[in-house]
Each structure stands twice: as C-alpha cells, then as structure tokens.
Amino acid sequence: MKLGFILLLFVSGIVTFAEAKVSGRIGTGIVSDSNIYKDSSEFSDLGLGLNFNLNYYAKIFENTYPRFGYSFSVVSFPDYNLENQNTHFLNGSIRQRLGGFLTVGAGSGFYSFNLPNSAKYNSTVFFANQFLKLYPFYYTELEVGYINKKTKYPDYDLDYSGNDFYAELKQDLPIGFNMGIGATFGKRDYNERYVYGISGGSPVKTSTKREDTENRFSVGLKRYVFTVGTVEFGYTNTVLDSNDNEVKDGKILQDYWNYKSSIVNFVFKTGSQKNLYLEFYAHYQNKDFDGWYARGSDEKFLSPYEFRSDKQQ
C-alpha cells in the first residue's frame, strides 16, 4: 500500500498591482510503498517526499483572469532507489468569463519527469489546451476541453505526439458532499516505434508505426467535516489499446501493450487547511495485460501461459 504522510504549510500574499494574488505551499512527508517497482514483485521501501508549488492569479480586464503555476516534487527511497524521482510542472492559462453561465480559456506548459538512477526513462511533456466551462445550474460545473501534447524521451525510443478530449462534471450534493465525474479519450502516435510482421518466416519491423488509444473514466466523492478535516474517495478505470506487438523467443506477441487498470484511492486531510495540515494518502492499483505473458523467476514463460497482472497496494 502506498501511504503518504505530508505536512503542508500554506503561505499566501497579495500583490498590490492589478488585483493579483500569489499563493504557495510547501510540504514534506514519509512515503511507504510495498511495490516500489510497480509490478508483481514484492519489493518495498520507506522514503521521503517533498512538494512545493507557487501560484499566481490576477484580473487584468473585466472578467479576464490570467493564471500561472509552478510545482516541484521529489521522492527518494534509500534502498530500492531505481524509482527515485523528481518532477517539474510549469503552466499558464487565461480565462474569460462570458456572462453568468460560460467561461472560455486556453493554456500551455510543460511537465518534466526525471529518474536520477534510471535516466534513460527521463521525459518531458509539452502541452497546449483549450477549454470551456458551463454553469448550467447552481452548484454545478461542467468543463470540456482539448489537449494537444508532445512527449520527448532524449535517451529512449518512445517519443510520441497525441491529443486528449475530456469532460469533467462537478456537483455539490446535500449534507456537504462534493462529487466529481470525469472522462478522457486520448490518442498517441509514436514516431520511433514500428509494428512487427512476418517476412520469410521471421519477425521483422514493418513501416507501420505504433498507435495507442487510451480512455479513462473517474469518479470521486469529497466531504469536509467541521474541525476534523476533508475525506476523499476516488476510483479510476483506464483502458489502453495499442496496435503494437513485441517479439519474445522468436514469437510475435499481439496486444502486448494493451491493458486495463483500476485504481481505488483514499485521501484524508486534517484540520481547516488554512495554514497547516496533515495529509494521509493510500491507494490500491490492479493492471491486467491482454497480451504480455508472465514469466517466472527463471525468466521463462509460465506454463500453462498466464498473462501479466500487476498489483500495487
């Protein structure tokens, strides 16, 4: 089970020009992971995490609101440290309120993911998005949007470009509950990965490039309990479908990268959260592959064949 105990200190201030506000937070905590490599192995470790973010909000014209944000996080495990990581996220957007029921906006930014002890998998994502928000009823918010992204792996052949269409509904419910429902439909085109075929009885790479579709559905429920804190429950289901295959022991394995993933998570934040609070996070993840055969400790396919199934808790 992945557990996080994070103590966060919020600091905010007001910039005197143009109705602007700057807010930030910093937090540190303990991270416990019973499946550090995120597969079916039993490795576990206890590490440290650090989070920092800074946000800027302003109003420059009537109903025009620019926003900028930067966040940094690091997770470090002393023993099984291949999963040590640090991330940088920078984004900016501008929103225009059009009457009482509609907001439109656009933004861009980048996300950098770094593994100091597994540097070949370092990556950077550049993105741009457009969105609109509708307020059809009191306490109801619907956001729909489009995201275009390009991902670069400097030392690995996994560069891709893609786009996501998404929709998210937020609704306040009776007795203090807030519900969120979201769906994302994405497509990825890889310019360095080619699908295998058979030529002369042997597997060879064809001119067909890898293409993935990734669809995600999520639902969450949140409630603030006075003087106690905020409790959140969530569930996310992801389905990835790829035309790519893989060659193992001279055989072409179809549907090799296809999988279905389910994540259940729980978050508890203590207190009023105005200045200082303690956060507890836990999740359980199950990922079932459609064409990736499992191997035993001898690195040979299990007999009878079994498809890979990963669990992280």
PDB file of N, CA, C and O in Angstrom, residues 139 171-180 220-226 229-232:
ATOM      1  N   TYR A 139     -24.454  25.364  -8.212  1.00  0.00           N
ATOM      2  CA  TYR A 139     -23.596  24.324  -7.638  1.00  0.00           C
ATOM      3  C   TYR A 139     -23.246  23.224  -8.634  1.00  0.00           C
ATOM      4  O   TYR A 139     -22.877  22.117  -8.240  1.00  0.00           O
ATOM      5  N   GLN A 171     -20.345  18.554  -8.956  1.00  0.00           N
ATOM      6  CA  GLN A 171     -21.670  18.830  -8.423  1.00  0.00           C
ATOM      7  C   GLN A 171     -21.644  18.815  -6.897  1.00  0.00           C
ATOM      8  O   GLN A 171     -21.174  17.842  -6.293  1.00  0.00           O
ATOM      9  N   ASP A 172     -22.117  19.886  -6.285  1.00  0.00           N
ATOM     10  CA  ASP A 172     -22.307  19.888  -4.830  1.00  0.00           C
ATOM     11  C   ASP A 172     -23.557  19.089  -4.497  1.00  0.00           C
ATOM     12  O   ASP A 172     -24.606  19.249  -5.134  1.00  0.00           O
ATOM     13  N   LEU A 173     -23.451  18.244  -3.484  1.00  0.00           N
ATOM     14  CA  LEU A 173     -24.552  17.391  -3.054  1.00  0.00           C
ATOM     15  C   LEU A 173     -25.004  17.790  -1.651  1.00  0.00           C
ATOM     16  O   LEU A 173     -24.306  18.535  -0.960  1.00  0.00           O
ATOM     17  N   PRO A 174     -26.149  17.296  -1.217  1.00  0.00           N
ATOM     18  CA  PRO A 174     -26.616  17.614   0.143  1.00  0.00           C
ATOM     19  C   PRO A 174     -25.638  17.145   1.220  1.00  0.00           C
ATOM     20  O   PRO A 174     -24.753  16.321   0.976  1.00  0.00           O
ATOM     21  N   ILE A 175     -25.814  17.686   2.407  1.00  0.00           N
ATOM     22  CA  ILE A 175     -25.023  17.408   3.625  1.00  0.00           C
ATOM     23  C   ILE A 175     -23.524  17.498   3.385  1.00  0.00           C
ATOM     24  O   ILE A 175     -22.741  16.715   3.930  1.00  0.00           O
ATOM     25  N   GLY A 176     -23.113  18.457   2.562  1.00  0.00           N
ATOM     26  CA  GLY A 176     -21.706  18.809   2.459  1.00  0.00           C
ATOM     27  C   GLY A 176     -20.854  17.987   1.527  1.00  0.00           C
ATOM     28  O   GLY A 176     -19.630  18.157   1.502  1.00  0.00           O
ATOM     29  N   PHE A 177     -21.420  17.102   0.734  1.00  0.00           N
ATOM     30  CA  PHE A 177     -20.647  16.279  -0.192  1.00  0.00           C
ATOM     31  C   PHE A 177     -20.434  17.013  -1.517  1.00  0.00           C
ATOM     32  O   PHE A 177     -21.277  17.784  -1.963  1.00  0.00           O
ATOM     33  N   ASN A 178     -19.280  16.722  -2.147  1.00  0.00           N
ATOM     34  CA  ASN A 178     -18.979  17.219  -3.482  1.00  0.00           C
ATOM     35  C   ASN A 178     -18.582  16.033  -4.346  1.00  0.00           C
ATOM     36  O   ASN A 178     -17.718  15.243  -3.964  1.00  0.00           O
ATOM     37  N   MET A 179     -19.196  15.912  -5.521  1.00  0.00           N
ATOM     38  CA  MET A 179     -18.934  14.787  -6.407  1.00  0.00           C
ATOM     39  C   MET A 179     -18.287  15.268  -7.694  1.00  0.00           C
ATOM     40  O   MET A 179     -18.631  16.325  -8.224  1.00  0.00           O
ATOM     41  N   GLY A 180     -17.341  14.473  -8.205  1.00  0.00           N
ATOM     42  CA  GLY A 180     -16.724  14.756  -9.484  1.00  0.00           C
ATOM     43  C   GLY A 180     -16.732  13.523 -10.373  1.00  0.00           C
ATOM     44  O   GLY A 180     -16.433  12.414  -9.908  1.00  0.00           O
ATOM     45  N   GLY A 220     -15.209  10.612  -8.108  1.00  0.00           N
ATOM     46  CA  GLY A 220     -14.700  10.929  -6.780  1.00  0.00           C
ATOM     47  C   GLY A 220     -15.767  11.564  -5.916  1.00  0.00           C
ATOM     48  O   GLY A 220     -16.713  12.190  -6.404  1.00  0.00           O
ATOM     49  N   LEU A 221     -15.600  11.393  -4.622  1.00  0.00           N
ATOM     50  CA  LEU A 221     -16.529  11.951  -3.645  1.00  0.00           C
ATOM     51  C   LEU A 221     -15.720  12.572  -2.518  1.00  0.00           C
ATOM     52  O   LEU A 221     -14.783  11.956  -1.994  1.00  0.00           O
ATOM     53  N   LYS A 222     -16.075  13.817  -2.151  1.00  0.00           N
ATOM     54  CA  LYS A 222     -15.310  14.550  -1.136  1.00  0.00           C
ATOM     55  C   LYS A 222     -16.266  15.198  -0.146  1.00  0.00           C
ATOM     56  O   LYS A 222     -17.331  15.686  -0.530  1.00  0.00           O
ATOM     57  N   ARG A 223     -15.841  15.228   1.123  1.00  0.00           N
ATOM     58  CA  ARG A 223     -16.653  15.896   2.138  1.00  0.00           C
ATOM     59  C   ARG A 223     -15.755  16.504   3.197  1.00  0.00           C
ATOM     60  O   ARG A 223     -14.811  15.874   3.664  1.00  0.00           O
ATOM     61  N   TYR A 224     -16.060  17.756   3.559  1.00  0.00           N
ATOM     62  CA  TYR A 224     -15.359  18.420   4.654  1.00  0.00           C
ATOM     63  C   TYR A 224     -16.158  18.240   5.940  1.00  0.00           C
ATOM     64  O   TYR A 224     -17.348  18.549   5.991  1.00  0.00           O
ATOM     65  N   VAL A 225     -15.482  17.708   6.964  1.00  0.00           N
ATOM     66  CA  VAL A 225     -16.082  17.507   8.272  1.00  0.00           C
ATOM     67  C   VAL A 225     -15.536  18.584   9.208  1.00  0.00           C
ATOM     68  O   VAL A 225     -14.321  18.670   9.424  1.00  0.00           O
ATOM     69  N   PHE A 226     -16.408  19.410   9.721  1.00  0.00           N
ATOM     70  CA  PHE A 226     -16.008  20.568  10.510  1.00  0.00           C
ATOM     71  C   PHE A 226     -15.086  20.160  11.658  1.00  0.00           C
ATOM     72  O   PHE A 226     -15.384  19.228  12.401  1.00  0.00           O
ATOM     73  N   GLY A 229     -11.538  17.602   9.250  1.00  0.00           N
ATOM     74  CA  GLY A 229     -10.755  17.638   8.020  1.00  0.00           C
ATOM     75  C   GLY A 229     -11.572  17.216   6.818  1.00  0.00           C
ATOM     76  O   GLY A 229     -12.808  17.109   6.873  1.00  0.00           O
ATOM     77  N   THR A 230     -10.895  16.949   5.712  1.00  0.00           N
ATOM     78  CA  THR A 230     -11.527  16.573   4.461  1.00  0.00           C
ATOM     79  C   THR A 230     -11.230  15.112   4.140  1.00  0.00           C
ATOM     80  O   THR A 230     -10.090  14.661   4.237  1.00  0.00           O
ATOM     81  N   VAL A 231     -12.269  14.388   3.751  1.00  0.00           N
ATOM     82  CA  VAL A 231     -12.151  12.983   3.373  1.00  0.00           C
ATOM     83  C   VAL A 231     -12.511  12.851   1.897  1.00  0.00           C
ATOM     84  O   VAL A 231     -13.521  13.397   1.448  1.00  0.00           O
ATOM     85  N   GLU A 232     -11.679  12.127   1.139  1.00  0.00           N
ATOM     86  CA  GLU A 232     -11.917  11.938  -0.285  1.00  0.00           C
ATOM     87  C   GLU A 232     -11.792  10.461  -0.642  1.00  0.00           C
ATOM     88  O   GLU A 232     -10.883   9.770  -0.173  1.00  0.00           O
TER      89      GLU A 232
END
